């Protein structure tokens, strides 16, 4: 199996990767118990409590927390300053994979497996707790290492029994802004100033995985967006390329 799709795709994927060695104190998280992905919008009056919960989760050293700001509520009068069509597309692909009739905010997805209201603290934490150390949790080790001119990515072997499904696992790169403060001047949240955590700027598949231990190096020559964080998600996809269970993950924040 080809590990990287093409050199061109790889370079395009890492063009938004932040300058790892240029940030003093950049730290790689220990192996997390789970990944939470919040789909949110500055134009949604129900989202601030979920944004606050994600901010709390972002302080944990055992959870990777990512906020995808969508753009379909922009018509309500405020254009989400962190929103993008790519984030909306990821949520819609999740909806199809999870057999949901529609998308909504705030939606939290845990380990790519189950969704819930992103402001439901008890359900979010219960989902993380129930998946930790189980087949529904993260079962594959990932690590990132600085090697001067390159970044070395190491992916461990799968320790479970999943058959040929592993042939449809992708390595997904996510670039995110650790903190962003936005003064909302219109729409349902008019007059509020909110600090957002881990807002996703870019998400792109950079490789494929066959279930065995793998390693590869990414060039740092085109690294930009100093000050950002990044995450790598090892995620199953279905036959139509829609996201599924997250098997492993690693994040580095400045």
Short mmCIF file of C-alpha atoms in Angstrom, two decimals:
data_model
loop_
_atom_site.label_atom_id
_atom_site.label_comp_id
_atom_site.label_asym_id
_atom_site.label_seq_id
_atom_site.Cartn_x
_atom_site.Cartn_y
_atom_site.Cartn_z
CA UNK A 1 0.00 0.00 0.00
CA UNK A 2 1.26 3.50 -0.78
CA UNK A 3 1.87 5.37 2.46
CA UNK A 4 1.72 8.90 1.06
CA UNK A 5 -0.53 9.72 -1.81
CA UNK A 6 1.87 11.97 -3.74
CA UNK A 7 4.67 14.34 -2.82
CA UNK A 8 2.58 17.24 -4.10
CA UNK A 9 -0.32 16.37 -1.81
CA UNK A 10 2.00 16.06 1.15
CA UNK A 11 3.61 19.44 0.55
CA UNK A 12 0.19 21.02 0.15
CA UNK A 13 -0.93 19.44 3.39
CA UNK A 14 2.00 20.70 5.41
CA UNK A 15 1.99 24.19 3.89
CA UNK A 16 -0.24 25.24 6.79
CA UNK A 17 1.68 23.28 9.43
CA UNK A 18 3.11 25.57 12.10
CA UNK A 19 6.83 26.06 12.70
CA UNK A 20 7.34 23.56 15.46
CA UNK A 21 10.84 24.51 16.47
CA UNK A 22 10.07 28.21 16.26
CA UNK A 23 7.79 28.07 19.30
CA UNK A 24 9.44 27.97 22.67
CA UNK A 25 7.89 25.39 24.92
CA UNK A 26 5.89 23.53 22.26
CA UNK A 27 4.64 20.35 23.86
CA UNK A 28 3.32 17.04 22.58
CA UNK A 29 0.44 15.64 24.60
CA UNK A 30 0.66 12.24 26.18
CA UNK A 31 -1.50 9.56 24.58
CA UNK A 32 -5.03 10.98 24.91
CA UNK A 33 -8.10 9.12 26.10
CA UNK A 34 -10.23 10.72 23.43
CA UNK A 35 -10.82 13.35 20.75
CA UNK A 36 -13.74 15.78 20.97
CA UNK A 37 -14.79 17.74 17.88
CA UNK A 38 -17.21 20.61 18.43
CA UNK A 39 -19.18 22.07 15.53
CA UNK A 40 -20.10 25.58 16.57
CA UNK A 41 -20.92 29.06 15.26
CA UNK A 42 -20.59 32.60 16.54
CA UNK A 43 -24.03 33.24 15.07
CA UNK A 44 -25.75 30.57 17.21
CA UNK A 45 -27.19 31.66 20.56
CA UNK A 46 -27.01 28.07 21.89
CA UNK A 47 -23.27 27.73 21.24
CA UNK A 48 -21.51 29.80 23.96
CA UNK A 49 -22.07 27.16 26.70
CA UNK A 50 -20.60 24.51 24.40
CA UNK A 51 -17.69 26.80 23.53
CA UNK A 52 -17.04 27.21 27.26
CA UNK A 53 -17.10 23.46 27.79
CA UNK A 54 -14.64 22.93 24.95
CA UNK A 55 -12.36 25.53 26.55
CA UNK A 56 -12.41 23.50 29.75
CA UNK A 57 -11.64 20.30 27.87
CA UNK A 58 -8.78 22.07 26.11
CA UNK A 59 -7.11 22.46 29.50
CA UNK A 60 -7.01 18.69 30.01
CA UNK A 61 -3.78 16.95 29.03
CA UNK A 62 -5.56 13.73 28.14
CA UNK A 63 -8.15 15.05 25.65
CA UNK A 64 -7.65 16.54 22.18
CA UNK A 65 -10.26 19.26 21.71
CA UNK A 66 -10.99 20.79 18.30
CA UNK A 67 -13.54 23.46 17.37
CA UNK A 68 -14.91 23.54 13.83
CA UNK A 69 -16.68 26.83 13.17
CA UNK A 70 -19.32 26.34 10.48
CA UNK A 71 -20.68 28.95 8.08
CA UNK A 72 -24.34 28.05 7.56
CA UNK A 73 -25.61 30.38 10.31
CA UNK A 74 -23.91 33.43 8.78
CA UNK A 75 -27.20 34.51 7.25
CA UNK A 76 -28.54 35.36 10.73
CA UNK A 77 -26.56 38.58 10.66
CA UNK A 78 -23.02 37.76 11.79
CA UNK A 79 -20.34 36.15 9.67
CA UNK A 80 -18.37 33.76 11.87
CA UNK A 81 -14.83 35.12 11.83
CA UNK A 82 -13.44 31.59 12.29
CA UNK A 83 -15.91 29.74 10.07
CA UNK A 84 -15.24 27.94 6.81
CA UNK A 85 -17.02 25.85 4.21
CA UNK A 86 -14.49 23.05 4.83
CA UNK A 87 -15.59 22.80 8.46
CA UNK A 88 -19.23 22.65 7.38
CA UNK A 89 -18.37 19.93 4.87
CA UNK A 90 -16.74 17.82 7.59
CA UNK A 91 -19.84 18.10 9.75
CA UNK A 92 -22.11 17.12 6.86
CA UNK A 93 -19.92 14.10 6.12
CA UNK A 94 -20.17 13.09 9.77
CA UNK A 95 -23.97 13.46 9.59
CA UNK A 96 -24.12 11.07 6.65
CA UNK A 97 -21.78 8.60 8.33
CA UNK A 98 -23.75 8.71 11.59
CA UNK A 99 -27.06 8.57 9.67
CA UNK A 100 -28.30 11.91 10.97
CA UNK A 101 -31.10 13.67 9.13
CA UNK A 102 -29.47 17.09 9.43
CA UNK A 103 -26.62 19.04 10.99
CA UNK A 104 -26.94 21.27 14.03
CA UNK A 105 -24.96 23.40 16.45
CA UNK A 106 -23.58 22.93 18.97
CA UNK A 107 -22.74 19.34 18.07
CA UNK A 108 -19.97 17.42 19.83
CA UNK A 109 -18.56 14.23 18.34
CA UNK A 110 -16.42 11.97 20.52
CA UNK A 111 -13.78 9.75 18.89
CA UNK A 112 -15.65 9.97 15.59
CA UNK A 113 -18.18 7.48 16.97
CA UNK A 114 -21.07 9.26 18.67
CA UNK A 115 -22.61 12.73 18.75
CA UNK A 116 -24.39 14.79 21.36
CA UNK A 117 -25.33 18.33 22.29
CA UNK A 118 -22.02 20.08 22.82
CA UNK A 119 -23.29 21.86 25.93
CA UNK A 120 -24.30 18.60 27.65
CA UNK A 121 -21.39 18.35 30.08
CA UNK A 122 -22.46 15.12 31.75
CA UNK A 123 -22.97 13.27 28.49
CA UNK A 124 -19.72 14.50 26.96
CA UNK A 125 -17.63 13.52 29.96
CA UNK A 126 -19.50 10.21 30.33
CA UNK A 127 -18.77 9.37 26.69
CA UNK A 128 -15.07 10.09 27.15
CA UNK A 129 -14.96 8.03 30.34
CA UNK A 130 -16.85 5.10 28.83
CA UNK A 131 -14.58 4.90 25.78
CA UNK A 132 -11.25 5.21 27.58
CA UNK A 133 -9.38 1.92 27.59
CA UNK A 134 -12.04 0.14 25.51
CA UNK A 135 -12.26 -0.89 21.82
CA UNK A 136 -14.17 2.37 21.24
CA UNK A 137 -11.28 4.41 22.61
CA UNK A 138 -7.95 5.34 21.03
CA UNK A 139 -5.94 2.17 20.42
CA UNK A 140 -3.05 3.29 18.23
CA UNK A 141 -0.04 5.32 19.39
CA UNK A 142 1.05 8.34 17.34
CA UNK A 143 4.00 10.63 17.93
CA UNK A 144 5.65 13.66 16.32
CA UNK A 145 9.38 14.35 16.58
CA UNK A 146 11.39 17.36 15.48
CA UNK A 147 14.40 16.25 13.38
CA UNK A 148 15.79 19.58 12.31
CA UNK A 149 14.69 20.04 8.70
CA UNK A 150 11.86 17.52 8.96
CA UNK A 151 9.11 16.31 11.27
CA UNK A 152 9.03 12.57 11.90
CA UNK A 153 5.59 11.00 12.32
CA UNK A 154 5.44 7.55 13.88
CA UNK A 155 2.28 5.45 13.90
CA UNK A 156 2.09 2.30 15.99
CA UNK A 157 0.48 -0.99 15.06
CA UNK A 158 -3.19 -1.66 15.73
CA UNK A 159 -3.64 -3.96 18.72
CA UNK A 160 -7.22 -5.00 18.11
CA UNK A 161 -9.06 -7.19 15.63
CA UNK A 162 -10.65 -5.14 12.87
CA UNK A 163 -9.91 -7.12 9.73
CA UNK A 164 -9.80 -5.38 6.36
CA UNK A 165 -11.50 -2.23 7.68
CA UNK A 166 -8.06 -0.91 8.58
CA UNK A 167 -7.25 -0.59 4.89
CA UNK A 168 -9.59 2.40 4.90
CA UNK A 169 -7.84 4.41 7.63
CA UNK A 170 -6.49 7.87 6.86
CA UNK A 171 -3.97 10.06 8.62
CA UNK A 172 -5.64 13.45 8.93
CA UNK A 173 -3.73 16.66 9.61
CA UNK A 174 -5.46 19.48 11.52
CA UNK A 175 -4.07 22.99 12.00
CA UNK A 176 -5.72 25.07 14.74
CA UNK A 177 -5.43 28.40 16.55
CA UNK A 178 -5.00 27.74 20.29
CA UNK A 179 -6.80 30.97 21.24
CA UNK A 180 -8.82 33.57 19.38
CA UNK A 181 -10.85 36.39 20.95
CA UNK A 182 -13.77 37.69 18.91
CA UNK A 183 -16.05 40.66 19.60
CA UNK A 184 -19.41 39.76 18.10
CA UNK A 185 -21.16 42.88 16.85
CA UNK A 186 -24.31 41.46 15.25
CA UNK A 187 -26.59 38.45 15.19
CA UNK A 188 -27.90 36.36 18.08
CA UNK A 189 -24.76 36.84 20.21
CA UNK A 190 -24.42 40.57 19.57
CA UNK A 191 -22.47 42.41 22.24
CA UNK A 192 -20.55 39.37 23.48
CA UNK A 193 -16.79 38.99 23.42
CA UNK A 194 -15.76 35.33 23.47
CA UNK A 195 -12.38 33.66 23.65
CA UNK A 196 -12.41 30.54 21.49
CA UNK A 197 -10.05 27.62 21.91
CA UNK A 198 -8.51 25.37 19.26
CA UNK A 199 -10.42 26.78 16.28
CA UNK A 200 -9.60 24.68 13.22
CA UNK A 201 -8.01 26.51 10.29
CA UNK A 202 -7.24 23.59 8.00
CA UNK A 203 -7.96 19.87 7.79
CA UNK A 204 -6.51 17.57 5.16
CA UNK A 205 -5.75 13.89 4.64
CA UNK A 206 -2.01 13.39 4.24
CA UNK A 207 -1.62 9.61 4.16
CA UNK A 208 -3.10 6.13 4.39
CA UNK A 209 -2.49 3.36 6.90
CA UNK A 210 -2.68 -0.44 6.72
CA UNK A 211 -2.70 -1.34 10.41
CA UNK A 212 1.05 -1.91 10.79
CA UNK A 213 3.65 0.32 12.43
CA UNK A 214 4.69 3.08 10.04
CA UNK A 215 6.88 6.17 10.06
CA UNK A 216 7.52 8.98 7.60
CA UNK A 217 9.09 12.41 7.52
CA UNK A 218 7.47 15.68 6.49
CA UNK A 219 9.61 18.59 5.22
CA UNK A 220 9.63 21.78 7.26
CA UNK A 221 10.81 24.06 4.45
CA UNK A 222 7.32 25.48 3.81
CA UNK A 223 6.09 25.60 7.39
CA UNK A 224 4.06 28.71 8.27
CA UNK A 225 1.46 29.92 10.78
CA UNK A 226 3.86 30.21 13.67
CA UNK A 227 2.01 30.13 16.97
CA UNK A 228 -0.60 27.59 15.90
CA UNK A 229 -1.14 24.09 17.20
CA UNK A 230 -1.59 20.92 15.20
CA UNK A 231 -3.14 17.51 15.59
CA UNK A 232 -2.91 14.25 13.66
CA UNK A 233 -5.95 11.98 13.66
CA UNK A 234 -5.81 8.36 12.53
CA UNK A 235 -9.37 7.90 11.34
CA UNK A 236 -11.33 5.24 9.56
CA UNK A 237 -13.34 6.22 6.50
CA UNK A 238 -16.18 4.40 4.80
CA UNK A 239 -16.37 3.45 1.13
CA UNK A 240 -17.52 6.95 0.27
CA UNK A 241 -14.70 8.62 2.18
CA UNK A 242 -16.86 9.76 5.11
CA UNK A 243 -15.19 10.03 8.55
CA UNK A 244 -15.58 7.24 11.07
CA UNK A 245 -13.98 6.03 14.29
CA UNK A 246 -10.77 7.73 15.37
CA UNK A 247 -8.21 5.05 16.19
CA UNK A 248 -5.36 7.24 17.41
CA UNK A 249 -4.41 10.89 17.78
CA UNK A 250 -1.66 13.22 18.85
CA UNK A 251 -1.55 17.00 19.30
CA UNK A 252 1.12 19.63 19.83
CA UNK A 253 0.35 23.06 21.21
CA UNK A 254 2.65 26.05 21.71
#
